[in-house]
Amino acid sequence: MLKSLMVAKAKEELEQEIVEKEDEKQKYLAERAPPLNTSGLSLAQLQDLCRELHAKIDVVDEERYDIEAKVMLNKREIKDLNIKVLDLRGKFKRPNLRRVRVSADAILRSLLGSKHKVSMDLRANLKSVKKEDTEKKRPVEDSDWRKNVEAMSGMEGRKKMFDAAKGPAQ
């Protein structure tokens, strides 16, 4: 019952809207193109009237052509922008990914099937580093640094540094 009432009301409004559009069209045409009065005009006056009408038609056709060109350009631009949007968005909706905890053995088993027999221990392949090795590499100087600075100061120290650098090269 309610649905049929809504459909009837929509039909009435649609008919009323069509009548209003027709009235607006008639008013616009009456304003823009008044009825022609051709009775009692001579042949020369009719020809002038035809020339004026042709000039007006040419102006209207130019405007129509310009507007159609703009509409086609805008449609083409909208189409290109829609293609760009689709390309940027991608074709498929990406699903939300969930974290799954899988061990390396399970991954290898799923990839290799029955071929996988060796368990993979990633920590076994790591190189072990001992702290003692790194400490031994650094030479420990027990000497007083002041003696070394005094010995290298002045021209004598520079000569020693030059001789020391020159010596291993020979």
Backbone as JSON Lines, residues from 0, in Angstrom:
{"i":0,"aa":"M","n":[0.83,-1.19,0.0],"ca":[0.0,0.0,0.0],"c":[0.88,1.27,0.0]}
{"i":1,"aa":"L","n":[1.85,1.28,0.91],"ca":[2.75,2.43,1.03],"c":[3.59,2.58,-0.25]}
{"i":2,"aa":"K","n":[4.02,1.45,-0.75],"ca":[4.86,1.47,-1.95],"c":[4.06,2.01,-3.14]}
{"i":3,"aa":"S","n":[2.81,1.59,-3.29],"ca":[1.98,2.06,-4.41],"c":[1.69,3.56,-4.28]}
{"i":4,"aa":"L","n":[1.51,4.05,-3.04],"ca":[1.3,5.48,-2.83],"c":[2.55,6.29,-3.22]}
{"i":5,"aa":"M","n":[3.73,5.76,-2.84],"ca":[4.98,6.44,-3.18],"c":[5.18,6.48,-4.69]}
{"i":6,"aa":"V","n":[4.84,5.39,-5.39],"ca":[4.99,5.35,-6.84],"c":[4.03,6.34,-7.49]}
{"i":7,"aa":"A","n":[2.8,6.42,-7.0],"ca":[1.82,7.36,-7.55],"c":[2.27,8.8,-7.35]}
{"i":8,"aa":"K","n":[2.77,9.12,-6.16],"ca":[3.26,10.47,-5.87],"c":[4.44,10.83,-6.77]}
{"i":9,"aa":"A","n":[5.38,9.89,-6.97],"ca":[6.54,10.13,-7.83],"c":[6.09,10.35,-9.28]}
{"i":10,"aa":"K","n":[5.07,9.6,-9.72],"ca":[4.56,9.76,-11.09],"c":[3.94,11.15,-11.27]}
{"i":11,"aa":"E","n":[3.19,11.62,-10.29],"ca":[2.6,12.95,-10.36],"c":[3.67,14.03,-10.41]}
{"i":12,"aa":"E","n":[4.69,13.9,-9.59],"ca":[5.77,14.89,-9.56],"c":[6.53,14.9,-10.89]}
{"i":13,"aa":"L","n":[6.71,13.73,-11.48],"ca":[7.4,13.63,-12.76],"c":[6.6,14.32,-13.86]}
{"i":14,"aa":"E","n":[5.3,14.1,-13.88],"ca":[4.45,14.76,-14.88],"c":[4.46,16.27,-14.69]}
{"i":15,"aa":"Q","n":[4.4,16.71,-13.43],"ca":[4.43,18.15,-13.14],"c":[5.77,18.76,-13.58]}
{"i":16,"aa":"E","n":[6.85,18.05,-13.38],"ca":[8.17,18.52,-13.78],"c":[8.26,18.64,-15.29]}
{"i":17,"aa":"I","n":[7.69,17.69,-16.03],"ca":[7.71,17.75,-17.5],"c":[6.93,18.96,-17.99]}
{"i":18,"aa":"V","n":[5.79,19.24,-17.39],"ca":[4.98,20.4,-17.77],"c":[5.74,21.69,-17.49]}
{"i":19,"aa":"E","n":[6.41,21.78,-16.33],"ca":[7.18,22.98,-15.98],"c":[8.31,23.22,-16.97]}
{"i":20,"aa":"K","n":[9.0,22.14,-17.37],"ca":[10.1,22.28,-18.34],"c":[9.56,22.79,-19.69]}
{"i":21,"aa":"E","n":[8.43,22.28,-20.1],"ca":[7.84,22.71,-21.38],"c":[7.47,24.19,-21.3]}
{"i":22,"aa":"D","n":[6.9,24.63,-20.18],"ca":[6.56,26.05,-20.01],"c":[7.81,26.93,-20.06]}
{"i":23,"aa":"E","n":[8.88,26.5,-19.39],"ca":[10.13,27.27,-19.41],"c":[10.68,27.36,-20.83]}
{"i":24,"aa":"K","n":[10.58,26.27,-21.57],"ca":[11.08,26.26,-22.95],"c":[10.29,27.25,-23.81]}
{"i":25,"aa":"Q","n":[8.95,27.26,-23.65],"ca":[8.12,28.19,-24.42],"c":[8.44,29.64,-24.08]}
{"i":26,"aa":"K","n":[8.64,29.94,-22.79],"ca":[9.0,31.3,-22.38],"c":[10.34,31.72,-22.96]}
{"i":27,"aa":"Y","n":[11.3,30.82,-22.93],"ca":[12.64,31.13,-23.45],"c":[12.58,31.4,-24.95]}
{"i":28,"aa":"L","n":[11.84,30.55,-25.68],"ca":[11.74,30.74,-27.12],"c":[11.01,32.04,-27.46]}
{"i":29,"aa":"A","n":[9.97,32.36,-26.71],"ca":[9.24,33.6,-26.95],"c":[10.13,34.82,-26.69]}
{"i":30,"aa":"E","n":[11.01,34.71,-25.7],"ca":[11.9,35.82,-25.37],"c":[13.03,35.95,-26.39]}
{"i":31,"aa":"R","n":[13.65,34.82,-26.76],"ca":[14.8,34.86,-27.65],"c":[14.43,34.96,-29.13]}
{"i":32,"aa":"A","n":[13.34,34.33,-29.53],"ca":[12.95,34.33,-30.94],"c":[11.48,34.74,-31.07]}
{"i":33,"aa":"P","n":[11.24,36.02,-31.17],"ca":[9.84,36.46,-31.32],"c":[9.29,35.98,-32.67]}
{"i":34,"aa":"P","n":[7.97,35.83,-32.77],"ca":[7.39,35.37,-34.04],"c":[7.65,36.37,-35.16]}
{"i":35,"aa":"L","n":[7.9,35.83,-36.35],"ca":[8.21,36.69,-37.5],"c":[6.92,37.24,-38.1]}
{"i":36,"aa":"N","n":[7.0,38.5,-38.49],"ca":[5.88,39.14,-39.15],"c":[6.29,39.38,-40.6]}
{"i":37,"aa":"T","n":[5.92,38.47,-41.48],"ca":[6.34,38.57,-42.88],"c":[5.24,39.11,-43.79]}
{"i":38,"aa":"S","n":[4.08,39.35,-43.26],"ca":[2.99,39.84,-44.12],"c":[3.21,41.32,-44.44]}
{"i":39,"aa":"G","n":[2.98,41.65,-45.67],"ca":[3.08,43.04,-46.1],"c":[4.51,43.47,-46.38]}
{"i":40,"aa":"L","n":[5.49,42.58,-46.44],"ca":[6.87,42.96,-46.73],"c":[7.15,42.76,-48.21]}
{"i":41,"aa":"S","n":[7.96,43.63,-48.75],"ca":[8.33,43.5,-50.15],"c":[9.41,42.43,-50.3]}
{"i":42,"aa":"L","n":[9.75,42.12,-51.54],"ca":[10.75,41.09,-51.83],"c":[12.12,41.48,-51.28]}
{"i":43,"aa":"A","n":[12.52,42.73,-51.4],"ca":[13.82,43.2,-50.91],"c":[13.87,43.13,-49.38]}
{"i":44,"aa":"Q","n":[12.77,43.48,-48.74],"ca":[12.72,43.42,-47.27],"c":[12.78,41.97,-46.79]}
{"i":45,"aa":"L","n":[12.12,41.06,-47.52],"ca":[12.19,39.63,-47.16],"c":[13.6,39.09,-47.31]}
{"i":46,"aa":"Q","n":[14.28,39.53,-48.37],"ca":[15.67,39.08,-48.58],"c":[16.58,39.61,-47.46]}
{"i":47,"aa":"D","n":[16.39,40.86,-47.04],"ca":[17.18,41.42,-45.93],"c":[16.91,40.65,-44.63]}
{"i":48,"aa":"L","n":[15.64,40.33,-44.42],"ca":[15.25,39.56,-43.23],"c":[15.92,38.17,-43.25]}
{"i":49,"aa":"C","n":[15.93,37.55,-44.43],"ca":[16.59,36.23,-44.55],"c":[18.1,36.34,-44.29]}
{"i":50,"aa":"R","n":[18.71,37.4,-44.79],"ca":[20.15,37.59,-44.55],"c":[20.44,37.76,-43.05]}
{"i":51,"aa":"E","n":[19.61,38.56,-42.39],"ca":[19.77,38.76,-40.94],"c":[19.61,37.44,-40.19]}
{"i":52,"aa":"L","n":[18.58,36.68,-40.59],"ca":[18.36,35.38,-39.93],"c":[19.54,34.43,-40.18]}
{"i":53,"aa":"H","n":[20.08,34.43,-41.4],"ca":[21.24,33.58,-41.7],"c":[22.46,34.0,-40.89]}
{"i":54,"aa":"A","n":[22.64,35.29,-40.71],"ca":[23.77,35.79,-39.91],"c":[23.62,35.33,-38.46]}
{"i":55,"aa":"K","n":[22.38,35.43,-37.94],"ca":[22.13,34.99,-36.57],"c":[22.34,33.48,-36.43]}
{"i":56,"aa":"I","n":[21.91,32.75,-37.46],"ca":[22.1,31.29,-37.43],"c":[23.58,30.95,-37.45]}
{"i":57,"aa":"D","n":[24.36,31.67,-38.24],"ca":[25.81,31.43,-38.29],"c":[26.46,31.68,-36.93]}
{"i":58,"aa":"V","n":[26.05,32.76,-36.26],"ca":[26.6,33.08,-34.94],"c":[26.25,31.98,-33.94]}
{"i":59,"aa":"V","n":[24.99,31.54,-33.99],"ca":[24.55,30.49,-33.06],"c":[25.29,29.18,-33.34]}
{"i":60,"aa":"D","n":[25.48,28.86,-34.65],"ca":[26.21,27.63,-34.99],"c":[27.66,27.69,-34.52]}
{"i":61,"aa":"E","n":[28.3,28.85,-34.64],"ca":[29.68,29.0,-34.15],"c":[29.74,28.78,-32.64]}
{"i":62,"aa":"E","n":[28.8,29.38,-31.93],"ca":[28.77,29.2,-30.47],"c":[28.54,27.73,-30.11]}
{"i":63,"aa":"R","n":[27.6,27.09,-30.83],"ca":[27.3,25.68,-30.57],"c":[28.54,24.81,-30.84]}
{"i":64,"aa":"Y","n":[29.24,25.1,-31.95],"ca":[30.44,24.34,-32.27],"c":[31.51,24.52,-31.2]}
{"i":65,"aa":"D","n":[31.71,25.76,-30.75],"ca":[32.7,26.03,-29.7],"c":[32.35,25.29,-28.4]}
{"i":66,"aa":"I","n":[31.07,25.33,-28.05],"ca":[30.63,24.66,-26.81],"c":[30.8,23.15,-26.94]}
{"i":67,"aa":"E","n":[30.45,22.6,-28.13],"ca":[30.63,21.15,-28.33],"c":[32.1,20.76,-28.24]}
{"i":68,"aa":"A","n":[32.98,21.59,-28.78],"ca":[34.41,21.3,-28.72],"c":[34.89,21.31,-27.27]}
{"i":69,"aa":"K","n":[34.42,22.27,-26.49],"ca":[34.8,22.32,-25.07],"c":[34.28,21.1,-24.33]}
{"i":70,"aa":"V","n":[33.04,20.71,-24.64],"ca":[32.45,19.54,-23.97],"c":[33.25,18.28,-24.32]}
{"i":71,"aa":"M","n":[33.61,18.12,-25.58],"ca":[34.39,16.94,-25.99],"c":[35.76,16.94,-25.32]}
{"i":72,"aa":"L","n":[36.38,18.11,-25.24],"ca":[37.68,18.21,-24.58],"c":[37.56,17.84,-23.1]}
{"i":73,"aa":"N","n":[36.52,18.35,-22.44],"ca":[36.31,18.04,-21.02],"c":[36.01,16.57,-20.82]}
{"i":74,"aa":"K","n":[35.21,15.97,-21.72],"ca":[34.92,14.54,-21.61],"c":[36.19,13.7,-21.76]}
{"i":75,"aa":"R","n":[37.03,14.08,-22.72],"ca":[38.29,13.36,-22.93],"c":[39.2,13.5,-21.71]}
{"i":76,"aa":"E","n":[39.25,14.71,-21.15],"ca":[40.07,14.93,-19.96],"c":[39.55,14.13,-18.77]}
{"i":77,"aa":"I","n":[38.23,14.09,-18.61],"ca":[37.63,13.3,-17.52],"c":[37.94,11.82,-17.7]}
{"i":78,"aa":"K","n":[37.86,11.35,-18.93],"ca":[38.16,9.94,-19.21],"c":[39.62,9.62,-18.87]}
{"i":79,"aa":"D","n":[40.54,10.5,-19.28],"ca":[41.96,10.29,-18.98],"c":[42.21,10.3,-17.48]}
{"i":80,"aa":"L","n":[41.58,11.23,-16.77],"ca":[41.76,11.29,-15.32],"c":[41.19,10.05,-14.63]}
{"i":81,"aa":"N","n":[40.05,9.55,-15.13],"ca":[39.5,8.32,-14.56],"c":[40.43,7.14,-14.78]}
{"i":82,"aa":"I","n":[41.07,7.09,-15.96],"ca":[42.03,6.01,-16.23],"c":[43.22,6.13,-15.29]}
{"i":83,"aa":"K","n":[43.7,7.34,-15.07],"ca":[44.83,7.54,-14.15],"c":[44.46,7.11,-12.73]}
{"i":84,"aa":"V","n":[43.23,7.47,-12.31],"ca":[42.79,7.1,-10.96],"c":[42.73,5.59,-10.83]}
{"i":85,"aa":"L","n":[42.19,4.92,-11.85],"ca":[42.13,3.46,-11.79],"c":[43.51,2.83,-11.77]}
{"i":86,"aa":"D","n":[44.45,3.42,-12.53],"ca":[45.81,2.89,-12.53],"c":[46.49,3.09,-11.18]}
{"i":87,"aa":"L","n":[46.26,4.26,-10.58],"ca":[46.88,4.53,-9.28],"c":[46.27,3.68,-8.18]}
{"i":88,"aa":"R","n":[44.96,3.5,-8.24],"ca":[44.29,2.74,-7.2],"c":[44.55,1.25,-7.36]}
{"i":89,"aa":"G","n":[44.78,0.82,-8.58],"ca":[44.99,-0.61,-8.82],"c":[43.68,-1.28,-9.18]}
{"i":90,"aa":"K","n":[43.79,-2.45,-9.74],"ca":[42.6,-3.13,-10.22],"c":[41.92,-3.94,-9.13]}
{"i":91,"aa":"F","n":[42.68,-4.37,-8.16],"ca":[42.12,-5.25,-7.15],"c":[42.22,-4.6,-5.78]}
{"i":92,"aa":"K","n":[41.27,-4.93,-4.97],"ca":[41.31,-4.45,-3.59],"c":[42.26,-5.37,-2.82]}
{"i":93,"aa":"R","n":[43.19,-4.77,-2.13],"ca":[44.17,-5.57,-1.4],"c":[43.55,-6.08,-0.11]}
{"i":94,"aa":"P","n":[43.65,-7.37,0.14],"ca":[43.09,-7.9,1.38],"c":[43.99,-7.54,2.56]}
{"i":95,"aa":"N","n":[43.4,-7.5,3.74],"ca":[44.18,-7.26,4.94],"c":[44.99,-8.52,5.23]}
{"i":96,"aa":"L","n":[46.28,-8.34,5.38],"ca":[47.14,-9.49,5.63],"c":[47.25,-9.74,7.12]}
{"i":97,"aa":"R","n":[47.26,-11.01,7.47],"ca":[47.4,-11.37,8.88],"c":[48.76,-12.0,9.1]}
{"i":98,"aa":"R","n":[49.29,-11.8,10.28],"ca":[50.57,-12.41,10.61],"c":[50.39,-13.88,10.91]}
{"i":99,"aa":"V","n":[51.26,-14.68,10.31],"ca":[51.22,-16.11,10.54],"c":[52.62,-16.52,10.97]}
{"i":100,"aa":"R","n":[52.69,-17.2,12.08],"ca":[54.0,-17.65,12.55],"c":[54.29,-19.03,11.97]}
{"i":101,"aa":"V","n":[55.32,-19.07,11.15],"ca":[55.73,-20.32,10.53],"c":[57.23,-20.44,10.69]}
{"i":102,"aa":"S","n":[57.69,-21.59,11.09],"ca":[59.13,-21.78,11.26],"c":[59.78,-22.0,9.9]}
{"i":103,"aa":"A","n":[61.09,-21.9,9.88],"ca":[61.83,-22.11,8.63],"c":[61.65,-23.53,8.14]}
{"i":104,"aa":"D","n":[61.57,-24.49,9.06],"ca":[61.36,-25.88,8.66],"c":[60.01,-26.05,7.97]}
{"i":105,"aa":"A","n":[58.98,-25.39,8.49],"ca":[57.66,-25.51,7.88],"c":[57.62,-24.87,6.5]}
{"i":106,"aa":"I","n":[58.33,-23.76,6.33],"ca":[58.39,-23.12,5.02],"c":[59.08,-24.03,4.02]}
{"i":107,"aa":"L","n":[60.24,-24.59,4.42],"ca":[60.96,-25.5,3.51],"c":[60.13,-26.74,3.21]}
{"i":108,"aa":"R","n":[59.43,-27.24,4.2],"ca":[58.59,-28.42,3.98],"c":[57.48,-28.1,2.98]}
{"i":109,"aa":"S","n":[56.89,-26.92,3.08],"ca":[55.82,-26.57,2.15],"c":[56.35,-26.31,0.76]}
{"i":110,"aa":"L","n":[57.57,-25.75,0.65],"ca":[58.14,-25.47,-0.66],"c":[58.73,-26.71,-1.33]}
{"i":111,"aa":"L","n":[59.45,-27.51,-0.56],"ca":[60.16,-28.64,-1.14],"c":[59.4,-29.95,-1.02]}
{"i":112,"aa":"G","n":[58.43,-29.99,-0.18],"ca":[57.66,-31.23,-0.03],"c":[58.45,-32.27,0.74]}
{"i":113,"aa":"S","n":[58.48,-33.48,0.22],"ca":[59.13,-34.58,0.93],"c":[60.65,-34.54,0.81]}
{"i":114,"aa":"K","n":[61.19,-33.69,-0.04],"ca":[62.64,-33.62,-0.22],"c":[63.34,-33.06,1.03]}
{"i":115,"aa":"H","n":[62.63,-32.28,1.79],"ca":[63.23,-31.6,2.94],"c":[63.4,-32.59,4.09]}
{"i":116,"aa":"K","n":[64.64,-32.83,4.43],"ca":[64.92,-33.75,5.54],"c":[65.8,-33.11,6.59]}
{"i":117,"aa":"V","n":[66.6,-32.14,6.2],"ca":[67.54,-31.51,7.12],"c":[66.84,-30.35,7.81]}
{"i":118,"aa":"S","n":[66.91,-30.35,9.13],"ca":[66.33,-29.22,9.85],"c":[67.28,-28.04,9.73]}
{"i":119,"aa":"M","n":[66.71,-26.91,9.6],"ca":[67.53,-25.73,9.37],"c":[67.72,-24.98,10.68]}
{"i":120,"aa":"D","n":[68.95,-24.93,11.13],"ca":[69.27,-24.18,12.34],"c":[70.06,-22.96,11.9]}
{"i":121,"aa":"L","n":[69.43,-21.82,11.92],"ca":[70.07,-20.61,11.41],"c":[71.21,-20.15,12.3]}
{"i":122,"aa":"R","n":[71.14,-20.42,13.56],"ca":[72.18,-19.95,14.47],"c":[73.45,-20.77,14.34]}
{"i":123,"aa":"A","n":[73.37,-21.97,13.82],"ca":[74.55,-22.81,13.68],"c":[75.49,-22.26,12.61]}
{"i":124,"aa":"N","n":[74.94,-21.55,11.65],"ca":[75.77,-21.02,10.56],"c":[76.46,-19.71,10.93]}
{"i":125,"aa":"L","n":[76.11,-19.13,12.05],"ca":[76.72,-17.87,12.44],"c":[78.14,-18.08,12.95]}
{"i":126,"aa":"K","n":[78.98,-17.12,12.67],"ca":[80.37,-17.19,13.13],"c":[80.43,-16.73,14.58]}
{"i":127,"aa":"S","n":[81.12,-17.48,15.39],"ca":[81.24,-17.1,16.79],"c":[82.45,-16.19,16.97]}
{"i":128,"aa":"V","n":[82.29,-15.17,17.77],"ca":[83.34,-14.19,18.01],"c":[83.67,-14.24,19.5]}
{"i":129,"aa":"K","n":[84.96,-14.34,19.77],"ca":[85.4,-14.38,21.17],"c":[85.91,-13.01,21.57]}
{"i":130,"aa":"K","n":[85.63,-12.63,22.81],"ca":[86.07,-11.32,23.29],"c":[87.58,-11.29,23.49]}
{"i":131,"aa":"E","n":[88.16,-12.4,23.81],"ca":[89.59,-12.44,24.08],"c":[90.39,-12.1,22.83]}
{"i":132,"aa":"D","n":[89.92,-12.53,21.67],"ca":[90.62,-12.25,20.41],"c":[90.68,-10.76,20.14]}
{"i":133,"aa":"T","n":[89.63,-10.07,20.38],"ca":[89.61,-8.64,20.1],"c":[90.47,-7.88,21.09]}
{"i":134,"aa":"E","n":[90.56,-8.37,22.31],"ca":[91.38,-7.67,23.3],"c":[92.86,-7.88,23.02]}
{"i":135,"aa":"K","n":[93.26,-9.01,22.48],"ca":[94.66,-9.29,22.18],"c":[95.16,-8.45,21.02]}
{"i":136,"aa":"K","n":[94.33,-8.09,20.12],"ca":[94.75,-7.34,18.95],"c":[95.2,-5.94,19.29]}
{"i":137,"aa":"R","n":[94.66,-5.35,20.34],"ca":[95.05,-4.0,20.72],"c":[96.34,-4.05,21.54]}
{"i":138,"aa":"P","n":[97.39,-3.41,21.04],"ca":[98.63,-3.41,21.83],"c":[98.47,-2.51,23.05]}
{"i":139,"aa":"V","n":[98.96,-2.97,24.14],"ca":[98.87,-2.22,25.38],"c":[100.2,-1.49,25.58]}
{"i":140,"aa":"E","n":[100.11,-0.18,25.68],"ca":[101.32,0.61,25.89],"c":[101.4,0.97,27.36]}
{"i":141,"aa":"D","n":[102.42,0.47,28.0],"ca":[102.63,0.78,29.4],"c":[103.53,1.98,29.57]}
{"i":142,"aa":"S","n":[104.14,2.42,28.47],"ca":[105.1,3.53,28.59],"c":[104.35,4.83,28.8]}
{"i":143,"aa":"D","n":[105.11,5.8,29.3],"ca":[104.54,7.1,29.59],"c":[104.44,7.9,28.29]}
{"i":144,"aa":"W","n":[103.32,8.46,28.02],"ca":[103.1,9.17,26.76],"c":[103.89,10.46,26.7]}
{"i":145,"aa":"R","n":[104.23,11.0,27.88],"ca":[104.99,12.26,27.89],"c":[106.39,12.07,27.33]}
{"i":146,"aa":"K","n":[106.99,10.95,27.58],"ca":[108.33,10.69,27.04],"c":[108.28,10.63,25.52]}
{"i":147,"aa":"N","n":[107.25,10.02,24.99],"ca":[107.12,9.89,23.54],"c":[106.92,11.25,22.89]}
{"i":148,"aa":"V","n":[106.15,12.14,23.52],"ca":[105.9,13.47,22.99],"c":[107.19,14.28,23.01]}
{"i":149,"aa":"E","n":[107.95,14.2,24.12],"ca":[109.21,14.96,24.22],"c":[110.22,14.46,23.2]}
{"i":150,"aa":"A","n":[110.24,13.17,22.93],"ca":[111.2,12.61,21.99],"c":[110.86,13.03,20.56]}
{"i":151,"aa":"M","n":[109.61,13.19,20.26],"ca":[109.21,13.52,18.91],"c":[109.12,15.02,18.67]}
{"i":152,"aa":"S","n":[109.24,15.85,19.67],"ca":[109.13,17.3,19.49],"c":[110.41,17.85,18.87]}
{"i":153,"aa":"G","n":[110.27,18.99,18.18],"ca":[111.42,19.64,17.57],"c":[111.83,18.96,16.27]}
{"i":154,"aa":"M","n":[112.96,19.4,15.72],"ca":[113.45,18.88,14.44],"c":[113.94,17.45,14.57]}
{"i":155,"aa":"E","n":[114.47,17.11,15.72],"ca":[115.0,15.76,15.89],"c":[113.87,14.72,15.77]}
{"i":156,"aa":"G","n":[112.73,15.03,16.35],"ca":[111.59,14.11,16.28],"c":[111.08,13.95,14.86]}
{"i":157,"aa":"R","n":[111.06,15.04,14.14],"ca":[110.59,14.97,12.75],"c":[111.57,14.18,11.91]}
{"i":158,"aa":"K","n":[112.87,14.32,12.22],"ca":[113.88,13.57,11.47],"c":[113.72,12.09,11.76]}
{"i":159,"aa":"K","n":[113.43,11.73,13.02],"ca":[113.23,10.32,13.36],"c":[112.01,9.75,12.64]}
{"i":160,"aa":"M","n":[110.93,10.56,12.58],"ca":[109.71,10.1,11.9],"c":[109.98,9.91,10.41]}
{"i":161,"aa":"F","n":[110.79,10.84,9.81],"ca":[111.11,10.75,8.39],"c":[111.98,9.53,8.12]}
{"i":162,"aa":"D","n":[112.97,9.31,8.99],"ca":[113.84,8.15,8.82],"c":[113.07,6.85,9.01]}
{"i":163,"aa":"A","n":[112.15,6.85,9.96],"ca":[111.35,5.64,10.21],"c":[110.46,5.33,9.0]}
{"i":164,"aa":"A","n":[109.91,6.37,8.4],"ca":[109.05,6.17,7.22],"c":[109.89,5.78,6.02]}
{"i":165,"aa":"K","n":[111.12,6.29,5.91],"ca":[111.98,6.03,4.77],"c":[112.6,4.64,4.87]}
{"i":166,"aa":"G","n":[112.85,4.19,6.09],"ca":[113.55,2.93,6.31],"c":[112.83,1.71,5.75]}
{"i":167,"aa":"P","n":[111.59,1.44,6.04],"ca":[110.93,0.24,5.54],"c":[110.76,0.27,4.03]}
{"i":168,"aa":"A","n":[110.73,1.47,3.42],"ca":[110.55,1.53,1.97],"c":[111.79,1.06,1.25]}
{"i":169,"aa":"Q","n":[113.02,1.18,1.85],"ca":[114.25,0.78,1.18],"c":[114.44,-0.66,1.18]}
